[in-house]
XYZ file of C-alpha atoms in Angstrom:
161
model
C 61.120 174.044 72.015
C 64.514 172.397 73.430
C 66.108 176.095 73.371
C 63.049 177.935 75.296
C 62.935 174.799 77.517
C 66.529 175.361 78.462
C 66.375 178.958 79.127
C 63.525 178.359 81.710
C 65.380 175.983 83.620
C 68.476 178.454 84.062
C 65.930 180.993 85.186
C 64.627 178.094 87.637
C 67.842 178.021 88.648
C 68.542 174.809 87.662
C 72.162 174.323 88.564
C 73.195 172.755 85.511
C 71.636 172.065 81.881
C 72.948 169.357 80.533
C 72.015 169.017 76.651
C 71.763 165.365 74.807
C 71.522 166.528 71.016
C 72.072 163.985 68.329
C 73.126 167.383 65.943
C 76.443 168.401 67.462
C 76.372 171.819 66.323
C 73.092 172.771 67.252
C 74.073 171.312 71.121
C 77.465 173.346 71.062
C 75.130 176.525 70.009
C 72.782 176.195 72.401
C 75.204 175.300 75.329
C 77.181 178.531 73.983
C 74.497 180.773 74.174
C 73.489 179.715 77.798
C 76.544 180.203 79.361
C 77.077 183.531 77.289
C 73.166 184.075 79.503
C 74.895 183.169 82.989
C 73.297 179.608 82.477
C 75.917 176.636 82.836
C 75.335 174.101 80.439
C 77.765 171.634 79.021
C 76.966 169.100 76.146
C 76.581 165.353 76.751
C 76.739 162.037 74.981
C 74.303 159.320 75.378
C 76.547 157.510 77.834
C 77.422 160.059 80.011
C 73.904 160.913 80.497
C 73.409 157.141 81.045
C 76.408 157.182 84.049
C 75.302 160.784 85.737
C 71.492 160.400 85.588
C 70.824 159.233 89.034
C 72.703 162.338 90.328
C 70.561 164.806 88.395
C 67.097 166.413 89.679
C 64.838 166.239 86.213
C 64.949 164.960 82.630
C 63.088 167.259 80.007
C 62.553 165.499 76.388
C 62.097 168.096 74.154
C 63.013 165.896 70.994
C 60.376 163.666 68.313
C 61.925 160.528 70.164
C 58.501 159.349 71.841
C 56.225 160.511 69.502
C 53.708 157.966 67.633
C 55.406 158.494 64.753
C 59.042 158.205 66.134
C 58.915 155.349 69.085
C 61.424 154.895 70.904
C 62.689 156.105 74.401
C 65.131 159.201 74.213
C 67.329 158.137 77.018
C 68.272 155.039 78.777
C 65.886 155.099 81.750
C 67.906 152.378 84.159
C 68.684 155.299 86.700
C 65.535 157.218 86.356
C 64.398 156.950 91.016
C 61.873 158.482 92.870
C 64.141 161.677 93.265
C 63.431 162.705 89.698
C 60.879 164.535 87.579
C 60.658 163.903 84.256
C 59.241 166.277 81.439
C 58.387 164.958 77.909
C 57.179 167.399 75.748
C 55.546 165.042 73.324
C 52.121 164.580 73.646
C 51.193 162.153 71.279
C 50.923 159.540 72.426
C 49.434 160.850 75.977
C 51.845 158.384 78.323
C 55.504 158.000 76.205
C 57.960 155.177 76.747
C 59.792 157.820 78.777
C 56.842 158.840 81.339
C 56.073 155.310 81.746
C 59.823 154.247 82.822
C 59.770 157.305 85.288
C 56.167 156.102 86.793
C 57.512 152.838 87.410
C 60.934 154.091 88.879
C 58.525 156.488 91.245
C 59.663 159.641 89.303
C 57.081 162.792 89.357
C 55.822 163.395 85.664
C 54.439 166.015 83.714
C 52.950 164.666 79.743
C 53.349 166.917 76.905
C 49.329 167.255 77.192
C 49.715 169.992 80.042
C 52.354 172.146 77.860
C 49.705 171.611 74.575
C 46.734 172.804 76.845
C 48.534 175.490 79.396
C 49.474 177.065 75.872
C 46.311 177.097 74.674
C 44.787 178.788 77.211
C 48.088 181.510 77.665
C 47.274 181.901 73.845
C 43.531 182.255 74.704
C 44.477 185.217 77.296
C 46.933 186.795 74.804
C 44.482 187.419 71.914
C 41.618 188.099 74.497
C 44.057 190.855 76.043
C 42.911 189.267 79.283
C 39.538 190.282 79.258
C 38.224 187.569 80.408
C 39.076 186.809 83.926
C 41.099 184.246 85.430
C 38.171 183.313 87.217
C 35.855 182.540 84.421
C 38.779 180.508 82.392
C 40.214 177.745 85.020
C 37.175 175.722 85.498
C 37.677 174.968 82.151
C 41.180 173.903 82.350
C 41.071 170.571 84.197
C 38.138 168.769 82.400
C 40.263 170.280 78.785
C 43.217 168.757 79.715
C 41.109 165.132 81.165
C 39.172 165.310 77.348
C 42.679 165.843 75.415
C 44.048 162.900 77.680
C 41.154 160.642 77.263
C 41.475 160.999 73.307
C 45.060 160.673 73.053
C 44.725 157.062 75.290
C 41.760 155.780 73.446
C 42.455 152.696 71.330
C 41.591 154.355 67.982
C 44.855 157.385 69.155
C 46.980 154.563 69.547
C 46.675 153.389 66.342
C 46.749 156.386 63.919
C 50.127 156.685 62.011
C-alpha cells in the first residue's frame, strides 16, 4: 500500500516524499526506486519528521500503527495545523488516533473508509467491464461509505479484538 501510495503522490506532484519506515531496507528501496522514477524522496527518522512536519503539505499513514489491533499514533502529531491533510489508510477503527489529532489541529482528513469503499466500487467497474454506468453506481456510494462508517464507530466495532 505504502509503495503505490508513494508513487501517486510523485505523480501529484508532490514535491517531496518523505518515507518514515521502521524497516530500513525496505525505506532505502522504496526511496531508491522513486528517485530512479523522477520522484524525490529521501528517508526519515522519527525525529526529523517530528522537527520538519509543520513545513510539509500532507501526512499519509500507510502502516498497521492505528489499527484496532495495533493502537498507537504513527507519528508525533504536535505540528500537525490547519495547513495540512492527513491520510490514514487504516480503517479500522473508522476515526484513528492520527485523524483525530489532525481534526483537532484543523487539518483536512480523509479515513481509510473512503480508500476501502472507492476500491470497492473501482473493483465493481473492473469485473463489470463498465457496463454499468457511472450514473446508476454513485448514488450508491455516499450512503455505502455512511453504513461502513456507522459500523466501524458503533460501540460493539470498538470493542472487537
Amino acid at each position: 500500500m505504502g509503495r503505490a501510495v508513494a508513487c501517486a503522490l510523485g505523480e501529484l506532484s508532490a514535491s517531496c516524499v518523505h518515507i518514515l519506515e521502521r524497516d530500513e531496507r525496505r525505506a532505502q528501496s522504496l526511496s531508491h526506486d522513486l528517485n530512479s522514477m523522477g520522484i524525490t524522496a529521501q528517508c526519515i527518522t522519527p525525529e526529523q519528521a517530528q522537527r520538519e512536519l509543520s513545513q510539509w503539505h500532507g501526512v499519509v499513514n500507510c502502516s498497521p500503527i492505528g489499527h484496532i489491533n495495533h493502537p498507537g499514533c504513527p507519528i508525533d502529531t504536535a505540528g500537525l495545523g490547519a495547513q495540512h491533510w492527513v491520510f490514514d489508510a487504516v480503517y479500522i477503527p473508522a476515526h484513528t488516533e492520527l485523524l483525530k489529532a489532525a481534526q483537532q489541529a484543523g487539518a483536512k482528513t480523509l479515513s481509510g473508509v473512503d480508500l476501502f469503499v472507492f476500491q470497492g466500487v473501482d473493483a465493481f467497474r473492473f469485473f463489470t467491464h463498465d457496463r454499468i454506468a457511472t450514473e446508476q453506481i454513485d448514488p450508491h456510494v455516499i450512503p455505502l461509505r455512511t453504513h461502513y462508517i456507522e459500523q466501524l464507530v458503533s460501540p460493539s466495532a470498538q470493542s472487537k479484538p
